[in-house]
Tab-separated table of C-alpha atoms and ligand atoms in Angstrom:
chain	number	residue	atom	x	y	z
A	4	MET	CA	98.265	109.419	70.339
A	5	GLU	CA	101.752	110.804	70.715
A	6	ASN	CA	101.814	114.070	72.770
A	7	LYS	CA	104.409	117.081	71.743
A	8	ALA	CA	107.428	117.605	73.654
A	9	ILE	CA	106.962	119.761	77.108
A	10	PRO	CA	109.909	121.305	78.251
A	11	TYR	CA	110.533	123.082	81.522
A	12	GLY	CA	110.594	126.562	79.846
A	13	ARG	CA	110.696	128.192	76.689
A	14	GLN	CA	110.246	131.652	74.910
A	15	ASP	CA	106.885	132.628	73.160
A	16	ILE	CA	107.971	134.727	69.869
A	17	THR	CA	104.949	136.497	68.732
A	18	GLY	CA	104.116	138.197	65.039
A	19	GLU	CA	104.866	141.230	66.651
A	20	ASP	CA	108.134	140.420	68.167
A	21	ILE	CA	109.537	139.216	64.439
A	22	LYS	CA	107.989	142.947	63.029
A	23	ALA	CA	110.038	144.482	65.917
A	24	VAL	CA	113.403	142.610	65.299
A	25	ILE	CA	112.545	142.862	61.417
A	26	GLU	CA	112.342	146.621	61.483
A	27	THR	CA	115.504	147.027	63.626
A	28	LEU	CA	117.554	144.779	61.401
A	29	GLN	CA	116.738	147.508	58.529
A	30	SER	CA	117.372	150.128	60.017
A	31	ASP	CA	121.028	151.724	60.501
A	32	TYR	CA	121.840	149.868	63.886
A	33	LEU	CA	122.886	146.192	64.048
A	34	THR	CA	124.952	146.641	67.062
A	35	GLN	CA	124.404	149.136	69.934
A	36	GLY	CA	122.251	151.769	68.601
A	37	PRO	CA	119.108	153.990	69.776
A	38	LYS	CA	117.133	150.990	70.671
A	39	ILE	CA	119.386	150.167	73.583
A	40	ALA	CA	118.797	153.297	75.154
A	41	GLU	CA	114.909	152.630	74.527
A	42	PHE	CA	114.930	149.409	76.133
A	43	GLU	CA	116.977	150.798	79.072
A	44	THR	CA	114.195	153.076	79.712
A	45	GLU	CA	111.273	151.389	78.963
A	46	PHE	CA	113.188	148.230	81.524
A	47	ALA	CA	113.779	150.689	84.234
A	48	GLY	CA	110.381	151.870	84.367
A	49	TYR	CA	109.042	148.344	84.834
A	50	VAL	CA	111.112	147.306	87.343
A	51	GLY	CA	111.276	150.979	88.998
A	52	SER	CA	114.777	151.859	89.192
A	53	LYS	CA	116.433	155.008	88.243
A	54	TYR	CA	119.116	153.441	85.701
A	55	ALA	CA	119.052	150.494	83.516
A	56	VAL	CA	122.128	149.302	81.353
A	57	ALA	CA	121.432	146.682	78.635
A	58	VAL	CA	124.285	144.146	78.201
A	59	ALA	CA	125.163	140.891	76.204
A	60	ASN	CA	123.488	138.522	78.835
A	61	GLY	CA	122.866	137.853	82.684
A	62	THR	CA	126.675	136.806	83.387
A	63	ALA	CA	128.023	140.092	81.584
A	64	ALA	CA	125.493	142.400	83.974
A	65	LEU	CA	127.001	140.007	86.745
A	66	HIS	CA	130.631	140.677	85.818
A	67	LEU	CA	129.970	144.190	85.076
A	68	SER	CA	128.482	144.483	88.401
A	69	THR	CA	130.889	143.140	90.909
A	70	LEU	CA	133.766	145.031	88.600
A	71	ALA	CA	131.674	148.709	89.199
A	72	LEU	CA	131.461	147.364	92.916
A	73	GLY	CA	135.099	147.136	92.904
A	74	VAL	CA	135.199	143.279	93.955
A	75	ASN	CA	139.415	142.413	93.903
A	76	VAL	CA	141.700	139.725	94.671
A	77	GLY	CA	140.501	138.021	98.048
A	78	ASP	CA	137.167	139.615	98.811
A	79	LYS	CA	134.665	137.849	100.533
A	80	VAL	CA	131.101	138.013	98.780
A	81	ILE	CA	127.748	136.188	100.411
A	82	THR	CA	125.842	133.918	98.263
A	83	THR	CA	123.257	130.833	97.823
A	84	PRO	CA	124.415	127.545	97.124
A	85	ILE	CA	121.084	127.221	94.639
A	86	THR	CA	121.721	128.972	92.196
A	87	PHE	CA	122.956	129.221	88.534
A	88	ALA	CA	126.865	129.048	89.149
A	89	ALA	CA	127.118	132.245	87.562
A	90	SER	CA	125.699	134.608	90.441
A	91	ALA	CA	128.939	133.032	92.356
A	92	ASN	CA	131.343	133.066	89.547
A	93	CYS	CA	131.128	137.085	89.270
A	94	VAL	CA	132.914	136.869	92.387
A	95	ARG	CA	135.448	134.842	91.109
A	96	TYR	CA	136.034	136.772	87.389
A	97	CYS	CA	137.176	139.583	89.922
A	98	GLY	CA	139.400	137.210	91.845
A	99	GLY	CA	137.128	137.691	95.059
A	100	GLU	CA	135.837	134.660	97.702
A	101	VAL	CA	132.830	133.122	97.297
A	102	VAL	CA	131.496	132.328	100.705
A	103	PHE	CA	128.357	130.026	100.496
A	104	ALA	CA	125.479	130.493	103.616
A	105	ASP	CA	122.907	128.201	103.249
A	106	ILE	CA	119.046	128.278	102.082
A	107	ASP	CA	116.019	128.518	103.848
A	108	PRO	CA	114.116	124.915	103.215
A	109	ALA	CA	110.850	126.914	103.665
A	110	THR	CA	111.360	129.459	100.603
A	111	TYR	CA	114.298	128.017	99.176
A	112	LEU	CA	116.166	131.326	99.102
A	113	LEU	CA	119.492	132.294	101.231
A	114	ASP	CA	118.963	132.387	104.658
A	115	ILE	CA	119.617	135.514	106.419
A	116	ASP	CA	119.913	133.774	109.617
A	117	LYS	CA	122.757	132.084	108.110
A	118	VAL	CA	123.990	134.891	106.714
A	119	ARG	CA	123.731	137.054	110.042
A	120	ALA	CA	125.549	134.259	111.828
A	121	LEU	CA	128.554	134.403	109.278
A	122	LEU	CA	129.188	137.963	109.729
A	123	GLU	CA	128.784	137.766	113.457
A	124	SER	CA	131.633	135.360	113.897
A	125	SER	CA	133.958	137.208	111.610
A	126	PRO	CA	135.607	140.437	112.102
A	127	MET	CA	134.205	143.689	111.038
A	128	GLY	CA	135.135	144.330	107.249
A	129	THR	CA	135.619	140.441	106.412
A	130	TYR	CA	132.858	140.687	104.138
A	131	LYS	CA	132.297	143.083	100.947
A	132	GLY	CA	128.932	142.208	99.816
A	133	ILE	CA	126.124	139.723	99.459
A	134	ILE	CA	124.537	138.756	96.352
A	135	PRO	CA	120.778	137.389	97.093
A	136	VAL	CA	118.742	135.387	94.411
A	137	ASP	CA	115.387	135.668	93.707
A	138	PHE	CA	115.529	131.691	93.286
A	139	ALA	CA	112.380	130.748	91.003
A	140	GLY	CA	110.992	134.043	90.573
A	141	ARG	CA	110.245	134.512	94.322
A	142	ALA	CA	111.656	138.078	95.812
A	143	VAL	CA	114.127	138.074	98.237
A	144	ASP	CA	113.237	140.724	101.949
A	145	LEU	CA	115.595	143.055	100.481
A	146	GLU	CA	114.680	145.376	103.322
A	147	ALA	CA	115.621	143.133	105.853
A	148	TYR	CA	119.201	142.881	103.934
A	149	LYS	CA	119.798	146.139	103.564
A	150	GLN	CA	119.615	146.500	107.277
A	151	LEU	CA	121.797	143.730	107.764
A	152	ALA	CA	124.330	145.240	105.125
A	153	ASP	CA	124.083	148.416	106.638
A	154	GLU	CA	125.434	147.473	110.409
A	155	TYR	CA	128.370	145.513	108.346
A	156	ASP	CA	128.821	148.234	105.766
A	157	LEU	CA	128.218	145.734	103.007
A	158	TRP	CA	126.721	146.222	98.970
A	159	ILE	CA	123.729	144.433	97.851
A	160	LEU	CA	123.923	142.796	94.379
A	161	GLU	CA	120.567	141.213	93.818
A	162	ASP	CA	120.381	138.592	91.263
A	163	ALA	CA	116.723	139.143	89.677
A	164	CYS	CA	117.122	136.637	86.614
A	165	HIS	CA	113.846	134.936	87.459
A	166	ALA	CA	112.024	137.729	88.913
A	167	PRO	CA	111.131	140.661	86.783
A	168	GLY	CA	107.564	141.554	88.002
A	169	GLY	CA	108.243	140.196	90.958
A	170	PHE	CA	107.836	141.809	94.414
A	171	PHE	CA	108.162	141.491	98.602
A	172	LEU	CA	105.947	143.381	101.043
A	173	ASP	CA	108.378	145.380	102.998
A	174	SER	CA	107.436	146.187	106.766
A	175	GLN	CA	104.784	148.424	105.946
A	176	GLY	CA	103.237	146.162	103.559
A	177	SER	CA	103.731	148.173	100.341
A	178	ARG	CA	105.056	146.211	97.531
A	179	GLN	CA	108.939	146.082	96.593
A	180	TYR	CA	109.333	144.646	93.274
A	181	CYS	CA	112.470	143.144	92.228
A	182	GLY	CA	115.068	145.033	90.558
A	183	SER	CA	113.838	148.723	91.779
A	184	SER	CA	117.069	148.723	93.577
A	185	ARG	CA	115.590	150.269	96.581
A	186	PHE	CA	117.388	148.129	99.089
A	187	ALA	CA	120.161	146.856	96.285
A	188	ASP	CA	123.121	148.449	94.953
A	189	LEU	CA	122.432	146.942	91.865
A	190	ALA	CA	120.452	144.251	90.482
A	191	ILE	CA	120.272	142.290	87.448
A	192	PHE	CA	118.440	140.143	85.113
A	193	SER	CA	118.870	137.985	82.129
A	194	PHE	CA	116.882	137.679	78.845
A	195	HIS	CA	117.949	134.143	78.102
A	196	PRO	CA	114.778	132.616	76.308
A	197	VAL	CA	113.485	130.434	79.261
A	198	LYS	CA	113.281	133.748	81.074
A	199	HIS	CA	110.675	136.035	81.256
A	200	ILE	CA	111.646	138.317	78.654
A	201	ALA	CA	113.901	136.835	75.736
A	202	ALA	CA	115.810	138.406	73.649
A	203	GLY	CA	118.244	135.524	72.296
A	204	GLU	CA	120.816	136.263	74.813
A	205	GLY	CA	120.509	139.847	77.284
A	206	GLY	CA	121.199	140.794	80.394
A	207	MET	CA	120.265	144.122	82.144
A	208	VAL	CA	121.581	146.144	85.368
A	209	THR	CA	119.415	148.465	87.211
A	210	THR	CA	120.839	150.854	89.616
A	211	ASN	CA	119.922	154.008	91.264
A	212	ASP	CA	123.244	155.312	91.976
A	213	GLU	CA	124.276	157.487	89.142
A	214	LYS	CA	128.451	156.669	89.741
A	215	LEU	CA	127.588	153.194	89.498
A	216	TYR	CA	125.339	153.609	86.441
A	217	LYS	CA	128.157	156.019	84.810
A	218	LYS	CA	130.522	153.349	85.995
A	219	LEU	CA	128.728	150.177	84.178
A	220	LEU	CA	128.357	151.968	80.914
A	221	GLN	CA	131.810	152.881	80.609
A	222	LEU	CA	132.604	149.180	81.326
A	223	ARG	CA	130.559	148.004	79.169
A	224	THR	CA	132.409	149.567	75.998
A	225	HIS	CA	136.432	148.709	76.770
A	226	GLY	CA	136.211	151.544	79.824
A	227	ILE	CA	136.390	153.842	76.972
A	228	VAL	CA	134.755	157.532	77.524
A	229	LYS	CA	134.275	159.867	74.473
A	230	SER	CA	132.822	163.134	76.167
A	231	GLU	CA	135.471	166.160	76.547
A	232	GLY	CA	134.680	167.073	80.242
A	233	ALA	CA	135.756	163.505	81.119
A	234	PHE	CA	139.179	163.282	78.931
A	235	THR	CA	142.205	163.379	81.434
A	236	ASN	CA	145.422	163.900	78.518
A	237	THR	CA	145.865	167.194	77.217
A	238	ILE	CA	144.252	168.346	74.301
A	239	ASP	CA	147.881	168.982	73.128
A	240	PHE	CA	148.368	165.205	72.932
A	241	ALA	CA	144.775	164.498	71.731
A	242	GLY	CA	146.428	166.425	68.596
A	243	GLY	CA	143.488	169.416	69.342
A	244	LYS	CA	144.448	173.177	69.243
A	245	GLU	CA	141.975	174.464	71.384
A	246	THR	CA	139.389	171.868	71.624
A	247	TYR	CA	139.910	167.548	71.346
A	248	PRO	CA	139.473	166.581	67.720
A	249	GLY	CA	136.264	164.944	66.442
A	250	TRP	CA	138.013	161.266	66.901
A	251	TYR	CA	139.532	161.641	70.550
A	252	MET	CA	138.446	159.202	72.961
A	253	GLU	CA	140.259	157.488	76.037
A	254	MET	CA	140.260	153.975	77.414
A	255	GLN	CA	140.407	154.952	81.458
A	256	MET	CA	140.161	151.595	82.551
A	257	LEU	CA	140.047	147.669	81.742
A	258	GLY	CA	136.573	146.980	80.155
A	259	TYR	CA	134.958	144.589	78.102
A	260	ASN	CA	132.858	144.212	74.798
A	261	TYR	CA	129.504	143.448	76.754
A	262	ARG	CA	126.871	145.349	74.445
A	263	LEU	CA	123.586	143.963	73.184
A	264	THR	CA	122.477	144.376	69.851
A	265	ASP	CA	119.747	146.819	68.828
A	266	PHE	CA	117.520	144.027	67.462
A	267	GLN	CA	117.958	142.217	70.654
A	268	ALA	CA	116.948	145.385	72.325
A	269	ALA	CA	114.015	145.633	69.656
A	270	LEU	CA	112.578	141.855	70.568
A	271	GLY	CA	113.165	142.545	74.535
A	272	MET	CA	111.367	145.316	74.349
A	273	SER	CA	108.682	143.944	72.313
A	274	GLN	CA	108.397	141.234	75.002
A	275	LEU	CA	108.201	143.497	77.634
A	276	LYS	CA	104.939	144.525	76.575
A	277	ARG	CA	103.345	141.239	77.070
A	278	ALA	CA	105.312	140.614	80.695
A	279	ASP	CA	102.186	141.050	82.765
A	280	GLU	CA	100.477	139.009	80.851
A	281	GLY	CA	102.893	136.035	81.156
A	282	LEU	CA	103.009	137.193	84.605
A	283	GLN	CA	99.731	136.322	85.264
A	284	ARG	CA	99.483	133.214	83.295
A	285	ARG	CA	102.400	131.887	85.105
A	286	LYS	CA	100.574	132.599	88.496
A	287	GLU	CA	97.633	130.672	87.255
A	288	LEU	CA	99.699	128.076	86.469
A	289	ALA	CA	101.169	128.022	89.759
A	290	ARG	CA	97.692	127.771	91.474
A	291	ARG	CA	96.390	124.758	89.434
A	292	TYR	CA	99.797	122.996	90.410
A	293	LYS	CA	99.381	123.985	94.019
A	294	ASP	CA	95.704	122.742	94.404
A	295	ALA	CA	96.711	119.727	92.589
A	296	PHE	CA	99.385	118.637	94.538
A	297	SER	CA	98.619	119.880	98.251
A	298	GLY	CA	98.026	117.340	100.739
A	299	SER	CA	99.636	114.769	98.384
A	300	PRO	CA	101.483	112.472	100.625
A	301	PHE	CA	104.509	112.076	98.005
A	302	ILE	CA	104.829	115.880	98.127
A	303	LYS	CA	107.912	116.934	100.604
A	304	GLY	CA	107.409	120.358	99.360
A	305	GLN	CA	106.808	123.060	96.592
A	306	SER	CA	106.811	126.620	95.252
A	307	GLY	CA	102.985	127.287	96.494
A	308	VAL	CA	101.161	130.157	96.293
A	309	VAL	CA	103.256	133.374	97.072
A	310	GLU	CA	102.262	136.701	96.750
A	311	GLY	CA	104.852	138.344	94.321
A	312	HIS	CA	106.148	135.410	93.543
A	313	ALA	CA	107.021	135.765	89.543
A	314	TYR	CA	107.120	131.851	89.027
A	315	HIS	CA	110.286	131.425	86.756
A	316	LEU	CA	109.908	128.246	87.898
A	317	TYR	CA	107.745	125.804	89.860
A	318	VAL	CA	109.584	123.238	92.341
A	319	ILE	CA	108.059	120.273	94.324
A	320	GLU	CA	110.278	117.862	96.534
A	321	VAL	CA	109.283	114.378	96.202
A	322	ASP	CA	111.375	111.460	97.128
A	323	ASP	CA	112.549	108.725	94.129
A	324	ARG	CA	112.971	112.144	92.416
A	325	LEU	CA	115.292	110.178	89.415
A	326	GLY	CA	112.393	107.955	88.959
A	327	LEU	CA	109.700	110.885	88.558
A	328	TYR	CA	112.208	112.582	86.243
A	329	ASN	CA	112.700	109.383	84.112
A	330	HIS	CA	108.960	108.879	83.713
A	331	LEU	CA	107.995	112.046	82.856
A	332	ARG	CA	110.565	111.648	80.113
A	333	GLU	CA	109.124	109.093	79.054
A	334	SER	CA	106.230	110.994	78.430
A	335	LYS	CA	108.463	113.653	76.944
A	336	ILE	CA	107.552	115.933	79.747
A	337	PHE	CA	111.040	117.573	80.161
A	338	ALA	CA	111.422	118.483	84.046
A	339	GLN	CA	114.223	119.823	85.009
A	340	ILE	CA	116.439	119.927	88.311
A	341	HIS	CA	117.423	123.743	90.115
A	342	TYR	CA	119.890	123.693	91.058
A	343	ILE	CA	122.996	121.273	91.647
A	344	PRO	CA	124.323	123.058	94.548
A	345	CYS	CA	127.433	125.436	93.741
A	346	HIS	CA	129.363	124.564	96.553
A	347	LEU	CA	129.558	121.120	95.297
A	348	MET	CA	130.522	121.667	91.642
A	349	PRO	CA	133.958	120.466	90.997
A	350	TYR	CA	135.097	124.088	90.599
A	351	TYR	CA	134.155	125.502	93.959
A	352	ARG	CA	135.140	122.196	95.852
A	353	GLN	CA	138.624	122.964	94.763
A	354	PHE	CA	138.375	125.949	97.535
A	355	GLY	CA	137.549	123.626	100.306
A	356	TRP	CA	133.788	123.114	99.836
A	357	LYS	CA	132.322	119.476	100.583
A	358	GLU	CA	129.348	117.521	101.436
A	359	GLY	CA	127.611	118.674	104.527
A	360	ASP	CA	128.363	121.981	104.557
A	361	MET	CA	125.017	123.420	103.441
A	362	PRO	CA	122.699	120.815	104.720
A	363	SER	CA	119.384	122.168	104.058
A	364	ALA	CA	120.478	122.841	100.190
A	365	GLU	CA	121.962	119.828	99.684
A	366	ALA	CA	118.583	118.172	101.227
A	367	TYR	CA	116.881	120.526	99.040
A	368	TYR	CA	118.816	119.017	96.018
A	369	ARG	CA	117.997	115.132	96.638
A	370	HIS	CA	114.237	116.229	96.270
A	371	CYS	CA	113.520	118.976	94.108
A	372	ILE	CA	112.395	118.994	90.431
A	373	SER	CA	111.350	121.700	88.275
A	374	LEU	CA	107.861	121.034	86.454
A	375	PRO	CA	106.760	122.944	83.091
A	376	MET	CA	106.256	126.617	83.716
A	377	TYR	CA	105.946	129.420	80.806
A	378	PRO	CA	103.048	131.179	79.132
A	379	THR	CA	101.989	128.982	76.580
A	380	LEU	CA	101.994	125.672	78.422
A	381	THR	CA	98.674	125.119	77.865
A	382	SER	CA	95.664	123.860	80.481
A	383	GLN	CA	95.535	120.098	78.871
A	384	GLU	CA	99.194	120.328	78.780
A	385	GLN	CA	99.383	121.091	82.310
A	386	ALA	CA	96.879	118.615	83.599
A	387	PHE	CA	98.796	115.893	81.553
A	388	VAL	CA	101.864	117.105	83.373
A	389	ILE	CA	99.870	116.623	86.591
A	390	GLU	CA	98.321	113.272	85.776
A	391	LYS	CA	101.854	111.675	85.006
A	392	VAL	CA	103.374	112.868	88.452
A	393	ILE	CA	100.227	111.452	90.647
A	394	SER	CA	100.101	108.472	88.655
A	395	TYR	CA	103.799	107.985	89.348
A	396	TYR	CA	103.246	108.038	93.008
A	397	ASP	CA	99.537	106.244	92.687
A	398	ARG	CA	100.965	103.387	91.159
B	401	PLP	C1	120.009	132.864	88.819
B	401	PLP	C2	121.000	133.294	87.335
B	401	PLP	N1	121.517	134.132	87.311
B	401	PLP	C3	122.536	134.368	86.514
B	401	PLP	C4	122.292	133.590	85.305
B	401	PLP	C5	123.164	134.242	83.961
B	401	PLP	O1	122.316	134.481	83.135
B	401	PLP	P1	122.767	134.158	81.483
B	401	PLP	O2	122.451	132.950	81.076
B	401	PLP	O3	121.949	135.276	80.767
B	401	PLP	O4	124.032	134.681	81.493
B	401	PLP	C6	121.362	133.100	84.960
B	401	PLP	C7	120.847	132.093	83.763
B	401	PLP	O5	120.682	131.076	83.578
B	401	PLP	C8	120.534	132.494	86.327
B	401	PLP	O6	119.274	131.867	86.432
């Protein structure tokens, strides 16, 4: 019997989600309206941050963050090569220079020792910030990064696109949730359909810093302010007498239109209600993959079972990865590769990055493959995936 296609990730849209969107479409607001503030409050509550700013997508969240942090032409920022290109590109949008540091082959995350080595080998002030990525959903130990960042006067922008609900255990054994911004200046999320919370497109920036929060709000809408206390032109110029006229607004910095729509926020909020449930299911799937593959001679590494991991992806490392990829496709199992190392993208090669620069990331890329991982993946479907992986190597 023909099986149905099994992608590596997919959204789950329920009747409740559809109802929430329709209700919003029937309201007075189509673009940014009251649902945005509601979504921001709920999302901030979920990750444990003081503020949240909803934006058009995760890439816009990154761009606004680098703008708010003041990245300028030539500013050097460190990030990982094993991420979606947007984590690095946001530095380039501001004219900054991306400096890649290698990954830790055990966690697949930016290796803090490699970052420290970079910092130690350069004059103080060479670097401006670090963008650690909670790759695959595994939370970066931001307490350790914060210590390092403080030593070198750097900011931290956490790319938490893969990890809403994820956490690491700090030095006291307490859970520190991704995006809480306890140890980061800013954190960002994406609501692309393969992510934990889908809004079609969508993103969020979280922070505990009021100044950055206000700047993000302004940058999200063209750099415009509408409140009287913030105006710099005179009342007279604005055309008022004793107060500014009702129509008056000022564009005070170069901003963008990175707004999210109200109906996307309604979908995001409806999805957020089920986020913990989805996370629970992802953890069950991860445990089953790990149990199925532990001790298998063809497995060189895998995401495994890690406390606080949010399992956006479940990665295994294998020999003959291309053979396995094609074998799975024959059974309509669409595993995926995350990621082609960023520093070897033609765009980044032009800055001098080349093979051999990031040995761990490059070795990881030769073997990694992400297996299907999403809450509606049934146990039978997962068993089918596992059987197909094992049968490929047991031929
Ligand atoms: C780690 C990471 N950062 C940033 C992004 C960009 O998010 P978006 O696709 O919403 O722009 C993604 C999305 O794929 C991602 O996986």
